[in-house]
């Protein structure tokens, strides 16, 4: 039971990190990344084609950045809901954990390619938590199986 609890705690911690990072991102965006100076710099870029219409780079930046924060909060909440819907004596859902690992792999890759190497710090920590949650959960499940 201790291993199951450990796996659930690791899963919950990684999921809660998504919520915290999303809230922090939105907070920083509203306080630091939506200044008049940045607005004028991005508006100067000119219109950006987006589907059938065009938008200013400033509006595109605002939308993408705020959606990124909101997505992170929503993902963490969905993960926590999935964990809550799993019986307390069962390990965290493996499929949800592995989807998070895949997504964090993409986030790390895109972050390093476009935003700099600092982006590669948080993703591996999250991946390690989700992978450890799965491994601990599987270990606990295999111990409960009757031996033949």
PDB file of C-alpha atoms in Angstrom:
ATOM      1  CA  UNK A   1       0.000   0.000   0.000  1.00  0.00           C
ATOM      2  CA  UNK A   2       2.916   2.346   0.707  1.00  0.00           C
ATOM      3  CA  UNK A   3       4.152   1.959  -2.881  1.00  0.00           C
ATOM      4  CA  UNK A   4       0.708   2.750  -4.274  1.00  0.00           C
ATOM      5  CA  UNK A   5       0.519   5.848  -2.095  1.00  0.00           C
ATOM      6  CA  UNK A   6       4.004   6.920  -3.223  1.00  0.00           C
ATOM      7  CA  UNK A   7       3.027   6.546  -6.872  1.00  0.00           C
ATOM      8  CA  UNK A   8      -0.152   8.524  -6.308  1.00  0.00           C
ATOM      9  CA  UNK A   9       1.770  11.284  -4.510  1.00  0.00           C
ATOM     10  CA  UNK A  10       4.301  11.550  -7.359  1.00  0.00           C
ATOM     11  CA  UNK A  11       1.484  11.694  -9.923  1.00  0.00           C
ATOM     12  CA  UNK A  12      -0.398  14.306  -7.885  1.00  0.00           C
ATOM     13  CA  UNK A  13       2.747  16.414  -7.417  1.00  0.00           C
ATOM     14  CA  UNK A  14       3.515  16.454 -11.145  1.00  0.00           C
ATOM     15  CA  UNK A  15      -0.135  17.229 -11.931  1.00  0.00           C
ATOM     16  CA  UNK A  16      -0.273  20.014  -9.344  1.00  0.00           C
ATOM     17  CA  UNK A  17       2.898  21.446 -10.894  1.00  0.00           C
ATOM     18  CA  UNK A  18       0.986  21.896 -14.173  1.00  0.00           C
ATOM     19  CA  UNK A  19      -1.653  23.901 -12.284  1.00  0.00           C
ATOM     20  CA  UNK A  20       0.940  26.003 -10.446  1.00  0.00           C
ATOM     21  CA  UNK A  21       2.990  26.670 -13.579  1.00  0.00           C
ATOM     22  CA  UNK A  22      -0.138  27.689 -15.493  1.00  0.00           C
ATOM     23  CA  UNK A  23      -1.256  30.091 -12.770  1.00  0.00           C
ATOM     24  CA  UNK A  24       2.241  31.562 -12.494  1.00  0.00           C
ATOM     25  CA  UNK A  25       2.460  31.904 -16.264  1.00  0.00           C
ATOM     26  CA  UNK A  26      -0.827  33.818 -16.423  1.00  0.00           C
ATOM     27  CA  UNK A  27       0.225  36.001 -13.485  1.00  0.00           C
ATOM     28  CA  UNK A  28       3.617  36.821 -15.052  1.00  0.00           C
ATOM     29  CA  UNK A  29       1.990  37.408 -18.424  1.00  0.00           C
ATOM     30  CA  UNK A  30      -0.467  39.919 -16.985  1.00  0.00           C
ATOM     31  CA  UNK A  31       2.207  41.675 -14.891  1.00  0.00           C
ATOM     32  CA  UNK A  32       5.318  41.509 -17.071  1.00  0.00           C
ATOM     33  CA  UNK A  33       4.475  40.376 -20.593  1.00  0.00           C
ATOM     34  CA  UNK A  34       1.676  42.774 -21.468  1.00  0.00           C
ATOM     35  CA  UNK A  35       3.437  46.108 -21.111  1.00  0.00           C
ATOM     36  CA  UNK A  36       2.962  49.135 -23.337  1.00  0.00           C
ATOM     37  CA  UNK A  37       6.569  48.851 -24.495  1.00  0.00           C
ATOM     38  CA  UNK A  38       6.160  45.236 -25.591  1.00  0.00           C
ATOM     39  CA  UNK A  39       2.832  46.062 -27.209  1.00  0.00           C
ATOM     40  CA  UNK A  40       4.367  48.791 -29.346  1.00  0.00           C
ATOM     41  CA  UNK A  41       7.289  46.544 -30.336  1.00  0.00           C
ATOM     42  CA  UNK A  42       4.983  43.709 -31.391  1.00  0.00           C
ATOM     43  CA  UNK A  43       2.487  45.959 -33.153  1.00  0.00           C
ATOM     44  CA  UNK A  44       5.406  47.337 -35.185  1.00  0.00           C
ATOM     45  CA  UNK A  45       5.934  43.850 -36.634  1.00  0.00           C
ATOM     46  CA  UNK A  46       2.736  44.380 -38.598  1.00  0.00           C
ATOM     47  CA  UNK A  47      -0.217  42.150 -39.325  1.00  0.00           C
ATOM     48  CA  UNK A  48       0.177  38.388 -39.309  1.00  0.00           C
ATOM     49  CA  UNK A  49      -1.949  36.214 -41.614  1.00  0.00           C
ATOM     50  CA  UNK A  50      -4.026  33.819 -39.560  1.00  0.00           C
ATOM     51  CA  UNK A  51      -6.401  31.664 -41.550  1.00  0.00           C
ATOM     52  CA  UNK A  52      -8.722  33.849 -43.572  1.00  0.00           C
ATOM     53  CA  UNK A  53      -7.913  36.991 -41.609  1.00  0.00           C
ATOM     54  CA  UNK A  54      -4.969  38.887 -40.201  1.00  0.00           C
ATOM     55  CA  UNK A  55      -4.200  39.856 -36.630  1.00  0.00           C
ATOM     56  CA  UNK A  56      -1.566  42.030 -35.068  1.00  0.00           C
ATOM     57  CA  UNK A  57       1.445  40.260 -33.621  1.00  0.00           C
ATOM     58  CA  UNK A  58       0.466  41.795 -30.286  1.00  0.00           C
ATOM     59  CA  UNK A  59      -2.974  40.141 -30.278  1.00  0.00           C
ATOM     60  CA  UNK A  60      -1.475  36.845 -31.437  1.00  0.00           C
ATOM     61  CA  UNK A  61       1.105  37.005 -28.631  1.00  0.00           C
ATOM     62  CA  UNK A  62      -1.579  37.764 -26.043  1.00  0.00           C
ATOM     63  CA  UNK A  63      -3.798  34.909 -27.194  1.00  0.00           C
ATOM     64  CA  UNK A  64      -1.098  32.268 -27.433  1.00  0.00           C
ATOM     65  CA  UNK A  65       0.547  33.198 -24.143  1.00  0.00           C
ATOM     66  CA  UNK A  66      -2.678  33.297 -22.134  1.00  0.00           C
ATOM     67  CA  UNK A  67      -3.895  30.070 -23.728  1.00  0.00           C
ATOM     68  CA  UNK A  68      -0.632  28.393 -22.771  1.00  0.00           C
ATOM     69  CA  UNK A  69      -1.213  29.245 -19.110  1.00  0.00           C
ATOM     70  CA  UNK A  70      -4.861  28.202 -19.253  1.00  0.00           C
ATOM     71  CA  UNK A  71      -3.959  24.927 -20.980  1.00  0.00           C
ATOM     72  CA  UNK A  72      -1.451  24.088 -18.267  1.00  0.00           C
ATOM     73  CA  UNK A  73      -4.016  24.736 -15.521  1.00  0.00           C
ATOM     74  CA  UNK A  74      -6.652  22.663 -17.324  1.00  0.00           C
ATOM     75  CA  UNK A  75      -4.252  19.772 -17.949  1.00  0.00           C
ATOM     76  CA  UNK A  76      -3.230  19.635 -14.305  1.00  0.00           C
ATOM     77  CA  UNK A  77      -6.879  19.703 -13.197  1.00  0.00           C
ATOM     78  CA  UNK A  78      -7.791  16.884 -15.614  1.00  0.00           C
ATOM     79  CA  UNK A  79      -4.843  14.832 -14.341  1.00  0.00           C
ATOM     80  CA  UNK A  80      -5.903  15.370 -10.735  1.00  0.00           C
ATOM     81  CA  UNK A  81      -9.497  14.434 -11.623  1.00  0.00           C
ATOM     82  CA  UNK A  82      -8.272  11.230 -13.299  1.00  0.00           C
ATOM     83  CA  UNK A  83      -6.313  10.371 -10.169  1.00  0.00           C
ATOM     84  CA  UNK A  84      -9.319  11.093  -7.967  1.00  0.00           C
ATOM     85  CA  UNK A  85     -11.498   8.815 -10.113  1.00  0.00           C
ATOM     86  CA  UNK A  86      -9.000   5.978  -9.613  1.00  0.00           C
ATOM     87  CA  UNK A  87      -9.677   3.881  -6.514  1.00  0.00           C
ATOM     88  CA  UNK A  88      -7.432   4.964  -3.611  1.00  0.00           C
ATOM     89  CA  UNK A  89      -5.865   1.493  -3.403  1.00  0.00           C
ATOM     90  CA  UNK A  90      -4.935   1.526  -7.106  1.00  0.00           C
ATOM     91  CA  UNK A  91      -1.871   3.120  -8.694  1.00  0.00           C
ATOM     92  CA  UNK A  92      -2.263   6.234 -10.849  1.00  0.00           C
ATOM     93  CA  UNK A  93      -3.546   5.729 -14.401  1.00  0.00           C
ATOM     94  CA  UNK A  94      -0.603   4.619 -16.551  1.00  0.00           C
ATOM     95  CA  UNK A  95      -2.063   5.897 -19.825  1.00  0.00           C
ATOM     96  CA  UNK A  96      -2.564   9.410 -18.435  1.00  0.00           C
ATOM     97  CA  UNK A  97       0.948   9.447 -16.968  1.00  0.00           C
ATOM     98  CA  UNK A  98       2.528   8.307 -20.247  1.00  0.00           C
ATOM     99  CA  UNK A  99       0.572  10.866 -22.268  1.00  0.00           C
ATOM    100  CA  UNK A 100       1.963  13.513 -19.926  1.00  0.00           C
ATOM    101  CA  UNK A 101       5.482  12.178 -20.480  1.00  0.00           C
ATOM    102  CA  UNK A 102       4.975  12.395 -24.258  1.00  0.00           C
ATOM    103  CA  UNK A 103       3.628  15.918 -23.978  1.00  0.00           C
ATOM    104  CA  UNK A 104       6.482  17.003 -21.706  1.00  0.00           C
ATOM    105  CA  UNK A 105       8.951  15.567 -24.218  1.00  0.00           C
ATOM    106  CA  UNK A 106       7.437  17.769 -26.924  1.00  0.00           C
ATOM    107  CA  UNK A 107       7.389  20.774 -24.581  1.00  0.00           C
ATOM    108  CA  UNK A 108      11.085  20.296 -23.760  1.00  0.00           C
ATOM    109  CA  UNK A 109      12.031  19.933 -27.422  1.00  0.00           C
ATOM    110  CA  UNK A 110      10.040  22.929 -28.608  1.00  0.00           C
ATOM    111  CA  UNK A 111      11.157  24.967 -25.617  1.00  0.00           C
ATOM    112  CA  UNK A 112      14.837  24.324 -26.301  1.00  0.00           C
ATOM    113  CA  UNK A 113      14.442  24.950 -30.043  1.00  0.00           C
ATOM    114  CA  UNK A 114      12.558  28.229 -29.720  1.00  0.00           C
ATOM    115  CA  UNK A 115      12.888  29.586 -26.184  1.00  0.00           C
ATOM    116  CA  UNK A 116      16.316  28.529 -24.969  1.00  0.00           C
ATOM    117  CA  UNK A 117      17.970  25.774 -22.922  1.00  0.00           C
ATOM    118  CA  UNK A 118      16.379  26.859 -19.634  1.00  0.00           C
ATOM    119  CA  UNK A 119      13.156  25.283 -20.906  1.00  0.00           C
ATOM    120  CA  UNK A 120      14.717  21.835 -20.574  1.00  0.00           C
ATOM    121  CA  UNK A 121      14.842  21.945 -16.770  1.00  0.00           C
ATOM    122  CA  UNK A 122      11.223  21.540 -15.673  1.00  0.00           C
ATOM    123  CA  UNK A 123      10.076  19.024 -18.270  1.00  0.00           C
ATOM    124  CA  UNK A 124      12.540  16.275 -17.262  1.00  0.00           C
ATOM    125  CA  UNK A 125      11.546  16.714 -13.611  1.00  0.00           C
ATOM    126  CA  UNK A 126       7.877  16.273 -14.544  1.00  0.00           C
ATOM    127  CA  UNK A 127       8.707  13.302 -16.778  1.00  0.00           C
ATOM    128  CA  UNK A 128      10.659  11.669 -13.943  1.00  0.00           C
ATOM    129  CA  UNK A 129       7.706  12.113 -11.553  1.00  0.00           C
ATOM    130  CA  UNK A 130       5.214  10.584 -14.005  1.00  0.00           C
ATOM    131  CA  UNK A 131       7.524   7.691 -14.970  1.00  0.00           C
ATOM    132  CA  UNK A 132       8.342   6.993 -11.318  1.00  0.00           C
ATOM    133  CA  UNK A 133       4.613   7.045 -10.487  1.00  0.00           C
ATOM    134  CA  UNK A 134       4.004   4.394 -13.158  1.00  0.00           C
ATOM    135  CA  UNK A 135       6.958   2.226 -12.131  1.00  0.00           C
ATOM    136  CA  UNK A 136       6.080   2.400  -8.438  1.00  0.00           C
ATOM    137  CA  UNK A 137       2.440   1.678  -9.248  1.00  0.00           C
ATOM    138  CA  UNK A 138       3.329  -1.320 -11.391  1.00  0.00           C
ATOM    139  CA  UNK A 139       5.642  -2.632  -8.700  1.00  0.00           C
ATOM    140  CA  UNK A 140       2.843  -2.350  -6.138  1.00  0.00           C
ATOM    141  CA  UNK A 141       0.345  -4.027  -8.497  1.00  0.00           C
ATOM    142  CA  UNK A 142       2.665  -6.946  -9.220  1.00  0.00           C
ATOM    143  CA  UNK A 143       3.161  -7.536  -5.507  1.00  0.00           C
ATOM    144  CA  UNK A 144      -0.582  -7.934  -5.022  1.00  0.00           C
ATOM    145  CA  UNK A 145      -0.919 -10.654  -7.664  1.00  0.00           C
ATOM    146  CA  UNK A 146      -1.126 -14.189  -6.258  1.00  0.00           C
ATOM    147  CA  UNK A 147       1.932 -16.310  -6.986  1.00  0.00           C
ATOM    148  CA  UNK A 148       1.467 -19.600  -8.840  1.00  0.00           C
TER     149      UNK A 148
END
